[in-house]
XYZ file of C-alpha atoms in Angstrom:
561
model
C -27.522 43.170 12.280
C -26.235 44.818 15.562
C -29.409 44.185 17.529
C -29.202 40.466 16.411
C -25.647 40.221 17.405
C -26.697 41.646 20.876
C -29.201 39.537 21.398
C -27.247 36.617 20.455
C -24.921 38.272 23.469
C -27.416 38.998 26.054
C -28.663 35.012 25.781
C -25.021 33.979 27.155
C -25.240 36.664 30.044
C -26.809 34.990 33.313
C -28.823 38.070 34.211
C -29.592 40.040 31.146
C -31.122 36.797 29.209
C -34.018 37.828 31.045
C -34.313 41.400 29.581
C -37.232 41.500 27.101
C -37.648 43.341 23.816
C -40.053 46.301 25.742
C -37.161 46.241 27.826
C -34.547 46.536 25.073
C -36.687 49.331 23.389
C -37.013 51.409 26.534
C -33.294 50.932 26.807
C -32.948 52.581 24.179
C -35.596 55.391 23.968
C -34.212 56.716 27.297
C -30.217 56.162 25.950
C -32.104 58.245 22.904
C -32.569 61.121 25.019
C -29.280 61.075 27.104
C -26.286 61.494 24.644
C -25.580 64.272 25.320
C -25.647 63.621 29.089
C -23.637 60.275 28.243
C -20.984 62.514 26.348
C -20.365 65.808 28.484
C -18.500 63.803 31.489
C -16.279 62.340 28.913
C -12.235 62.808 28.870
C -11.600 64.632 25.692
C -10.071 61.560 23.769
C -13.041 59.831 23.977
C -15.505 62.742 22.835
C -16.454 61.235 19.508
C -20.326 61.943 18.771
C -20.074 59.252 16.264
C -19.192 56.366 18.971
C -20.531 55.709 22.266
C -18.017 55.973 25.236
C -16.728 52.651 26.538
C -18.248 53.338 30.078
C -21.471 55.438 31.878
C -21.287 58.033 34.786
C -22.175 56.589 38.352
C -25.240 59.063 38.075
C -26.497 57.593 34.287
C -25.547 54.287 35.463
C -27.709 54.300 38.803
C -30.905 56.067 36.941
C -30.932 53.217 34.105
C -30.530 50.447 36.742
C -33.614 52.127 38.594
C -35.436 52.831 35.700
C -35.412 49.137 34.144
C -34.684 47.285 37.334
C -31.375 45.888 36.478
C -29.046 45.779 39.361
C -26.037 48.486 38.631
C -23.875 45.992 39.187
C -24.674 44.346 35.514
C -25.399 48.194 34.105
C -21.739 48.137 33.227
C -22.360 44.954 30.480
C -25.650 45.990 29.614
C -24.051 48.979 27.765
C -21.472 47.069 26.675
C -23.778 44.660 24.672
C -26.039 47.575 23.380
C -24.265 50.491 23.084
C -23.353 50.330 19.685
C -27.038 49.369 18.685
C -29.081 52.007 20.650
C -26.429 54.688 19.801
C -27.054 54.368 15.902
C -30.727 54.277 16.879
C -33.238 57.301 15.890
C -34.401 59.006 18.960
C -38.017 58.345 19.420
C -40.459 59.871 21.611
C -40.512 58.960 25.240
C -43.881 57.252 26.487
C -45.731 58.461 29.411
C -44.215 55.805 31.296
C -40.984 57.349 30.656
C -41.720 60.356 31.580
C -42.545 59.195 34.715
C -39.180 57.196 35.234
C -37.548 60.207 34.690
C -39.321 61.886 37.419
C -39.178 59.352 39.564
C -35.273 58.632 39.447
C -33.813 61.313 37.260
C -35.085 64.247 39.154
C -32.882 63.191 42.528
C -29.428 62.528 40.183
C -29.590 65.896 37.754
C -31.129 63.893 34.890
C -34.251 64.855 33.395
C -36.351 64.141 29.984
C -34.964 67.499 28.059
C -31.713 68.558 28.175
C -31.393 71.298 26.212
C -27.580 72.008 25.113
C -26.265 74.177 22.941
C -26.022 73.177 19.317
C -21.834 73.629 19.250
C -19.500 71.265 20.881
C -16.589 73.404 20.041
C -16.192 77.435 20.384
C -16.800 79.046 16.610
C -15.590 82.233 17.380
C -13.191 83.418 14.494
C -10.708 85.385 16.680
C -10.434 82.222 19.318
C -7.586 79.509 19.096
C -9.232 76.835 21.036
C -10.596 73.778 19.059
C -11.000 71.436 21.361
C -14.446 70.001 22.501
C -16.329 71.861 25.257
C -16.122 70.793 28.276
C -16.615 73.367 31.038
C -20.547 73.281 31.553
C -23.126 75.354 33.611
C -26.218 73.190 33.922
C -29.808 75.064 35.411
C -33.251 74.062 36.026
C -35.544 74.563 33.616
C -38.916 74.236 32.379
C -40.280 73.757 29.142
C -43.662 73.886 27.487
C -44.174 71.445 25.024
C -47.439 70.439 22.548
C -47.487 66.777 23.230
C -46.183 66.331 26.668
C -47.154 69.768 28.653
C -45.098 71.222 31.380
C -41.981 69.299 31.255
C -39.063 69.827 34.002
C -35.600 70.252 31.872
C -31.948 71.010 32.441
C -30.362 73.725 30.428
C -26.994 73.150 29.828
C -24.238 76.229 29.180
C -20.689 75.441 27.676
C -18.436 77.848 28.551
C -15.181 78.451 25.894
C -11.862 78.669 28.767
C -10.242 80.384 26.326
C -12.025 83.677 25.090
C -14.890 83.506 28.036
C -18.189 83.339 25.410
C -20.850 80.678 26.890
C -22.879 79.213 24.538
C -26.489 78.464 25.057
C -28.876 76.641 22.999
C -30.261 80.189 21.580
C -27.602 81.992 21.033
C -24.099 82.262 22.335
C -22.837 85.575 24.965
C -19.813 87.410 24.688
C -18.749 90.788 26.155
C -22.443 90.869 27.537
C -23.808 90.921 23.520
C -26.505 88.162 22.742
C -25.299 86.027 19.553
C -28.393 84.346 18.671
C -27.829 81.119 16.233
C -29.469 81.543 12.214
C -31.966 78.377 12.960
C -35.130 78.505 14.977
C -34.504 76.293 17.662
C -36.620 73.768 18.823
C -37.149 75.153 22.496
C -37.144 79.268 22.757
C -35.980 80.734 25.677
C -38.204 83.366 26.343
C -37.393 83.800 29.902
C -34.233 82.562 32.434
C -35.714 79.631 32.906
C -38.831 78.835 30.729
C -38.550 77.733 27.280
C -41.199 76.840 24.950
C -41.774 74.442 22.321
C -41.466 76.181 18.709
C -44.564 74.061 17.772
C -46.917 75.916 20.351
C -45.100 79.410 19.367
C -46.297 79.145 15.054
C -49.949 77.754 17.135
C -49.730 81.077 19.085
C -49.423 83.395 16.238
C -51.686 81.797 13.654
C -54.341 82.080 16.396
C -53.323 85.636 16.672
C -53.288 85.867 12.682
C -56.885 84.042 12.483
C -58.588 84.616 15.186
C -57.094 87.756 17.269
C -56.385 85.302 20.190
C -54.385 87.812 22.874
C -51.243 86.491 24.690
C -53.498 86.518 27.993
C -55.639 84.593 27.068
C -53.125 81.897 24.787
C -51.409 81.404 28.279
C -54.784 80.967 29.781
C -55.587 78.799 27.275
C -52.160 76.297 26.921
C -52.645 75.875 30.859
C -56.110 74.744 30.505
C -56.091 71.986 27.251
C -51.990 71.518 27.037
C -49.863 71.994 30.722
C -51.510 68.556 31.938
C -50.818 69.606 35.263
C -46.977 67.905 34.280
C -45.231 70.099 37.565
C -48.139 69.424 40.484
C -46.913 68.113 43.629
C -43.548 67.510 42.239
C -40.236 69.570 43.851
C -38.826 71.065 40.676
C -37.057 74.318 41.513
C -39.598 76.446 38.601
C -43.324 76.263 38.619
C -45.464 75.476 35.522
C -47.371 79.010 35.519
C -47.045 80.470 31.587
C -47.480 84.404 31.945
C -48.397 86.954 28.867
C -45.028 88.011 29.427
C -43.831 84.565 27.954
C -45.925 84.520 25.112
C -45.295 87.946 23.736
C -41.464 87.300 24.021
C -42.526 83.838 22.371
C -43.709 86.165 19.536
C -41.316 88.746 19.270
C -38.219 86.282 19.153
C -39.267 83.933 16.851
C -40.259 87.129 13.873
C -37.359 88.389 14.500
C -35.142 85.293 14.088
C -37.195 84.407 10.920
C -36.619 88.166 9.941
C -32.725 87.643 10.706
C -33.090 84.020 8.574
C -34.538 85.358 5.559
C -31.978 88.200 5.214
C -29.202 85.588 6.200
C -28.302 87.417 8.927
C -27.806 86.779 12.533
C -29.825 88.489 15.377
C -27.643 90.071 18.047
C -29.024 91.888 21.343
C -28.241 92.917 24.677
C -27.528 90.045 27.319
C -27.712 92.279 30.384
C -30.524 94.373 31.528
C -34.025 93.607 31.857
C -36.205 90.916 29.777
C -38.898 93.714 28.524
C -36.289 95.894 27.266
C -34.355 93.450 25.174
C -35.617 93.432 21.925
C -36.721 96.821 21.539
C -33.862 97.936 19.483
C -34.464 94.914 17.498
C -37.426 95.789 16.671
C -36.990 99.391 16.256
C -34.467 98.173 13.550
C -36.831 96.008 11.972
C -39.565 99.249 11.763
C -37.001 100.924 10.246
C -36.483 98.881 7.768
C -39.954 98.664 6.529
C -40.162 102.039 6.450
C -37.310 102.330 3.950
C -38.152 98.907 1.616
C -41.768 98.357 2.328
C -43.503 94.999 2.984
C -41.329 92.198 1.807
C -44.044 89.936 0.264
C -46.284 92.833 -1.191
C -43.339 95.375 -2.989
C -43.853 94.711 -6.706
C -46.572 92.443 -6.583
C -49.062 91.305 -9.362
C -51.792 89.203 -10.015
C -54.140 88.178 -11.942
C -56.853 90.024 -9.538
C -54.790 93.275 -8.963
C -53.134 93.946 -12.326
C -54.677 93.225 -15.786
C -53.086 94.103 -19.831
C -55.767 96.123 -21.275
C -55.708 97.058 -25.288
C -57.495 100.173 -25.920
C -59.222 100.933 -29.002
C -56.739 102.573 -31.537
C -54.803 99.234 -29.964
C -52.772 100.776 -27.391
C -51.484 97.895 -24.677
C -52.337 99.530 -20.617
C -50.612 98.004 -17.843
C -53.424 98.581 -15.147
C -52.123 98.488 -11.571
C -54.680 99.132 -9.085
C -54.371 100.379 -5.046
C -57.445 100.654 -2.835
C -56.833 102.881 0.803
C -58.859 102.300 3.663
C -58.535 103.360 7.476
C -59.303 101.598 10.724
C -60.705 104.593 13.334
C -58.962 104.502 16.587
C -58.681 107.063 19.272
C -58.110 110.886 18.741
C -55.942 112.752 20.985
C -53.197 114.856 19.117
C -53.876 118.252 17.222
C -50.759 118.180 14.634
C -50.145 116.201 11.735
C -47.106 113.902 11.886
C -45.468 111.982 9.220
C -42.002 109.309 8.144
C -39.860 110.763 6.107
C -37.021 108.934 4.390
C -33.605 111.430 4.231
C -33.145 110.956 -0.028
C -29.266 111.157 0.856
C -28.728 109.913 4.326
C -31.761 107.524 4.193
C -32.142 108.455 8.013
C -36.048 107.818 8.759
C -37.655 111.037 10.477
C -41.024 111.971 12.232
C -42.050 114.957 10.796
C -44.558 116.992 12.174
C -46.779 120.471 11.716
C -49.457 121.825 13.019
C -53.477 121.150 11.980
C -53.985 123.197 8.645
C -57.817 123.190 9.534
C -58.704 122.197 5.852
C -58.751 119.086 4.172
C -57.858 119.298 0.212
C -57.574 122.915 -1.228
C -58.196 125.794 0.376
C -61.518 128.193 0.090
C -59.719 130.477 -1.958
C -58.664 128.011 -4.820
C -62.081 126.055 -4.612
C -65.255 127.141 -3.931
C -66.879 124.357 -1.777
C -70.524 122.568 -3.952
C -73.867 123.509 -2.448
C -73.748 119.736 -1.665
C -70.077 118.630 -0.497
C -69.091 115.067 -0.720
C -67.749 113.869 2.324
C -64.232 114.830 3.352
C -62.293 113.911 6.054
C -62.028 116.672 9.096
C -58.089 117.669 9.838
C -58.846 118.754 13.250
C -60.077 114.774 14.402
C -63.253 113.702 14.990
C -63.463 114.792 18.664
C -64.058 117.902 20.633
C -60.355 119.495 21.715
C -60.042 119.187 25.736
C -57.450 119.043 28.440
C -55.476 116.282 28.635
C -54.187 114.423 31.488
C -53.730 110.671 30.632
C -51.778 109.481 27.564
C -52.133 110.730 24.496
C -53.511 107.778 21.825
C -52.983 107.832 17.809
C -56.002 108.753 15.572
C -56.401 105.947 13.276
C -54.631 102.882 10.965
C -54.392 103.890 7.263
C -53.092 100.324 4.710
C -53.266 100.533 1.581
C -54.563 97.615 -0.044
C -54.101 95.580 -3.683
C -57.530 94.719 -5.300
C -56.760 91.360 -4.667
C -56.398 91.814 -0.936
C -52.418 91.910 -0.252
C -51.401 94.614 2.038
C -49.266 96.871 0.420
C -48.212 99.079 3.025
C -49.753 100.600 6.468
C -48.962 104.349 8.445
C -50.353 105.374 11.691
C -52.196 108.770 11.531
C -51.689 110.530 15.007
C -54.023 113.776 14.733
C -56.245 113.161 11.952
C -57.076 111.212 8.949
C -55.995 114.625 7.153
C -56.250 114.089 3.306
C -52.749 115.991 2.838
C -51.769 113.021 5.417
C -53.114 110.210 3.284
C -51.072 112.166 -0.137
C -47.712 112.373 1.968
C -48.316 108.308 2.939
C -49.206 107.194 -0.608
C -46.154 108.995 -1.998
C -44.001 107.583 0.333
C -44.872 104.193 0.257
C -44.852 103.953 -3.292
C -41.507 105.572 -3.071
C -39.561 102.503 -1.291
C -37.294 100.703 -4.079
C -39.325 97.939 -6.082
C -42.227 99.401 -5.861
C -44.123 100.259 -9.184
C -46.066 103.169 -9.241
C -49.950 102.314 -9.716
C -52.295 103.706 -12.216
C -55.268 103.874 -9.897
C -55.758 104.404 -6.553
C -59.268 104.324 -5.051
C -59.909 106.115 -1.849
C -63.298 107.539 -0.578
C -62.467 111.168 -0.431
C -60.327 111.004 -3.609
C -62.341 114.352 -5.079
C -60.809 116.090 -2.324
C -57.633 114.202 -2.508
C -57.202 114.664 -6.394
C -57.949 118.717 -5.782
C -54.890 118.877 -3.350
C -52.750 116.881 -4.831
C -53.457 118.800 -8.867
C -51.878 121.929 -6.287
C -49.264 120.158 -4.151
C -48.029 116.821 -5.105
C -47.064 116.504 -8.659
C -46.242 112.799 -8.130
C -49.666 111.886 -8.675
C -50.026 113.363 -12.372
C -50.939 110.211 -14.248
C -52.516 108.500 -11.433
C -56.327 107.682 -11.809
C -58.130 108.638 -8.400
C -61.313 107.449 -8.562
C -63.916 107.568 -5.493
C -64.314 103.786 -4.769
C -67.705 102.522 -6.245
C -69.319 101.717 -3.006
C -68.497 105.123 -2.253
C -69.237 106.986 -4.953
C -72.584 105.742 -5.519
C -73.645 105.500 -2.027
C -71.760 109.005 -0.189
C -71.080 111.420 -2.903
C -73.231 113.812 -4.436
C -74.544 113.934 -7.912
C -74.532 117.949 -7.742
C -70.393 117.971 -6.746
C -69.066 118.703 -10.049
C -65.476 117.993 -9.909
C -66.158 114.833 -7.902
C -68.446 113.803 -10.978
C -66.388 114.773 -13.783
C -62.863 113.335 -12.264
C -63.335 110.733 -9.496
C -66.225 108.806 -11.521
C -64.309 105.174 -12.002
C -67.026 104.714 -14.582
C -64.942 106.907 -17.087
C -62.090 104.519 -16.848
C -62.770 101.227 -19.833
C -59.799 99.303 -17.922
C -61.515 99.074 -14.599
C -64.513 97.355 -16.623
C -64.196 93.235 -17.739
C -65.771 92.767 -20.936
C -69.292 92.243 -19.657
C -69.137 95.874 -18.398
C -68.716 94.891 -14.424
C -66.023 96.107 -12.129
C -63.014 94.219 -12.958
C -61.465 95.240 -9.562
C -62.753 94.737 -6.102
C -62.506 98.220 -5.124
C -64.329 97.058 -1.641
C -61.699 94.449 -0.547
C -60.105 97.457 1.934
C -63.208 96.948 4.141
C -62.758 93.181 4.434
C -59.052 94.357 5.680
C -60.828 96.701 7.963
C -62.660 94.300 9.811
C -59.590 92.159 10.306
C -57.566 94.730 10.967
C -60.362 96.001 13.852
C -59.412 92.654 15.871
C -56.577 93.868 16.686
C -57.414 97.080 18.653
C -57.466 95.773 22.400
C -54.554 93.623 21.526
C -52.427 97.055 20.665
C -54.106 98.914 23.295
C -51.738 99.568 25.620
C -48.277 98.732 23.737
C -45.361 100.735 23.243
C -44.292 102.377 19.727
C -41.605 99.877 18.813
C -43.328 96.987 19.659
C -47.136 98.853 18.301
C -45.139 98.802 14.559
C -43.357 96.000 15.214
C -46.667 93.692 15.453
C -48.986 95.082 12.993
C -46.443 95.204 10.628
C -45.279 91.362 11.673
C -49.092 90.328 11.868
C -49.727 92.214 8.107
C -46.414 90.170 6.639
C -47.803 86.993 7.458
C -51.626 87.542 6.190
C -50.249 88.471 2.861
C -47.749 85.042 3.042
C -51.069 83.187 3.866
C -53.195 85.252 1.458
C -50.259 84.933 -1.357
C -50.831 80.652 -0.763
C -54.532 81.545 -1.438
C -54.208 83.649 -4.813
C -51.869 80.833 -5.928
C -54.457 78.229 -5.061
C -56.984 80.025 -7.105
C -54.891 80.373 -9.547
C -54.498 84.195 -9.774
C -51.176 83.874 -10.806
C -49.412 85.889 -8.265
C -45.887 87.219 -9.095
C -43.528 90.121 -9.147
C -43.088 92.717 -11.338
């Protein structure tokens, strides 16, 4: 009805009559993009989001009368005719054209395509009195890398609060130099001063990094080649369109840590001053922390039908049968102790705890006399020869532990050895965090020395089946090693059988994890501790939400319990 009544309108004007609809709808795909730009030089009285303002800036005014070659004279009852239509109209996305209008004779008056503003018109800090609209603004060059439309030049706008000094961005707002970050994910990311990126390429980003191990070097290298379309050559805007790894990690490590903050309904807060690289690193270091103390979100207490199975005995006797597979990924030896996390039982404090190399895996020589053929065990001195060193010192290997069905139930990063007391101390631990149900079988494939140590040392594990896992056992253990044969033999467990007498379990699904895992080793090469936990555990968390989607698909029944 409005767009009738202002055409009926623009028929009686002597100069507009001759405005067509393409001009009427570019009218109002680039009023679409400038409310907020329409809005901001507004006296406060007439700051009503709801209505459009009874008259346009000199700047607006002379880049619309450009743009669709009306003289600015007749601007004035242009918007008069169509405001109230193109205000009420859904903002669509800007043509190429457009684009190119904006560059052409925005640039020159401080209007571009994207303006990014803050999503608050008025301060929401409890302790401050002011209510009234926002008005005090700090506009800066930007640029912004979109999916659709490259390298796009943009203008950042900050509102600054007179009252209580916080300046709020269109992340987060800043007070007493402390980053408020808002509970969505925005749209656009700041992930440096001045470059923001689309949220759409970000999620592209990491599920390349999830699928396909794509690094951040080479997803910059790769956005400038298929997506910048060279938006920023030969123009003068103040920031260039160059993407650096820099960007993309930050990408990364904002955007899992604001989904962390959303699904805890809590708001991120970090540093404002300092330096970029720094950040985040307490962030994260919180975030380690607490997956140390409450394990992976999407794996503590899970069940399916591919990991957990009711089995009735003979005399009738109902078994709930919970079963855990551990695997390691080999890295690089350097370190002669054995370190491990410890969770404080009263202060809940996390710890590194250390000691030095026993020398023995599993019991000692005097409790157990070794076979005449030993199964294979796992050395607790590394798997290199000791030596000087003078470069950095790099951990020894990844240990996960893995559900039958493939989720990740936890991971620990061994720093001197894949000792077997090491692999005890991480089981206990992780199946320690509250939720978490204590499994009846764990399958590892030096569990004969495992079981032996832990019979002495760790009574947590009385009642827990550890079997050698079949590939294993048939393949790398002896048929001479007693013990191994007469405990670790999964064969003597009816519950790990289906009732045509195969392996109910896939006791080799930790070697599929292994592989994917691997991908990841020159990605985490050279990266810091905090940000080293940070990302595997990040990149773990959102295989098991994919791999969750594909046990429900299958209809596996996944579930807690």
């Amino acid at each position: 009805m409005r767009l009738i009544k202002a055409l009926v309108k623009l028929q009686d004007h002597e100069v507009l009559k001759n405005l067509s609809l393409n001009d009427i709808a570019r009218y109002a795909r680039l009023v679409g993009h400038l409310e907020n730009d329409i809005l901001l030089p507004q006296p406060l009285d007439h700051t009503d989001p709801s209505m459009p303002p009874e008259v346009l800036s000199s700047s607006l005014a002379g880049f619309l009368s450009e743009a669709l070659q009306i003289d600015e004279e007749y601007i004035q009852d242009s918007w008069d005719i169509l405001k109230f239509y193109v205000w009420e109209c859904e903002t669509v996305e800007l043509t190429s054209e457009d684009y190119d209008l904006f560059r052409q004779f925005g640039w020159s008056r401080g209007i571009a395509a994207l303006s990014i503003y803050p999503p608050e018109t008025t301060c929401t800090r409890d302790s401050c009195p002011n209510t009234k609209p926002l008005k005090k603004e700090k506009p800066r060059q930007v640029v912004v890398y979109t999916l659709g439309n490259g390298v796009q030049a943009a203008w950042a706008v900050i509102l600054s609060c007179p009252t209580c000094q916080t300046d709020y961005h269109n992340n987060f707002s800043v007070h007493s130099g402390e980053r408020t970050y808002h509970r969505e994910v925005p749209l656009y990311v700041q992930v440096g001063e001045h470059q923001f990126v689309e949220n759409t390429v970000i999620q592209m980003w990491i599920n390349n990094l999830l699928i396909a191990w794509v690094s951040a070097s080479n997803a910059a290298k790769s956005y400038e080649m298929s997506l910048a379309k060279d938006s920023l050559k030969g123009t003068d805007w103040k920031f260039g369109s160059q993407l650096t790894t820099e960007n993309v990690w930050d990408a990364f490590i904002i955007v899992s840590l604001l989904e962390d903050k959303l699904r805890a309904h809590q708001r991120l807060h970090v540093p404002h001053t300092g330096l970029q690289k720094d950040r985040f690193r307490e962030a994260m270091a919180e975030r380690n922390k607490d997956f140390v103390l409450n394990g992976q979100p999407d794996a503590i207490g899970h069940a399916c039908d591919k990991c957990f199975r009711k089995y009735e005995t003979e005399n009738g006797e109902i078994l709930d049968t919970l079963a855990t597979q551990e695997i390691d990924q080999v890295e690089d030896v350097e370190e002669t102790t054995i370190e491990w996390f410890e969770v404080d039982d009263v202060t809940k404090a996390v710890r590194l705890r250390s000691q030095a190399n026993p020398g023995t895996v599993g019991t000692s020589e005097e409790d157990v006399l070794s076979p005449p053929d030993p199964c294979p065990s796992k050395s607790a001195t590394g798997n290199r020869i000791e030596k000087a060193q003078f470069s950095r010192r790099r951990t020894h290997n990844e240990q996960t532990l893995v559900r039958p069905c493939g989720i990740i139930f936890a991971r620990a990063t061994m720093f001197g050895a894949e000792a077997v007391s090491n692999f005890l101390v991480m089981v206990q631990n992780a199946f320690s965090v509250p939720g978490a149900k204590k499994p009846e079988h764990i399958f590892y494939d030096t569990n004969c020395l495992a079981r032996q140590q832990a019979e002495k040392s760790f009574p947590w594990f009385k009642g827990i089946g550890m079997c050698v896992d079949v590939w294993h056992f048939l393949n790398k253990h002896q048929t001479t090693h007693k013990y191994c044969q007469e405990n670790c033999n999964p064969i003597m467990y009816p519950e790990l059988l289906d009732e045509f007498g195969k392996w109910f379990f896939n006791t080799s699904v930790a070697e599929q994890i292994n592989a994917w895992l691997q991908g990841y080793h020159s990605i985490c090469r050279e990266m810091l501790p905090d940000k080293f936990d940070f990302f595997l555990d990040e990149m773990i968390r959102r295989r098991n939400v994919e791999h969750l989607k594909k046990l429900a698909d299958q209809g596996q029944n996944p579930r807690v319990v």
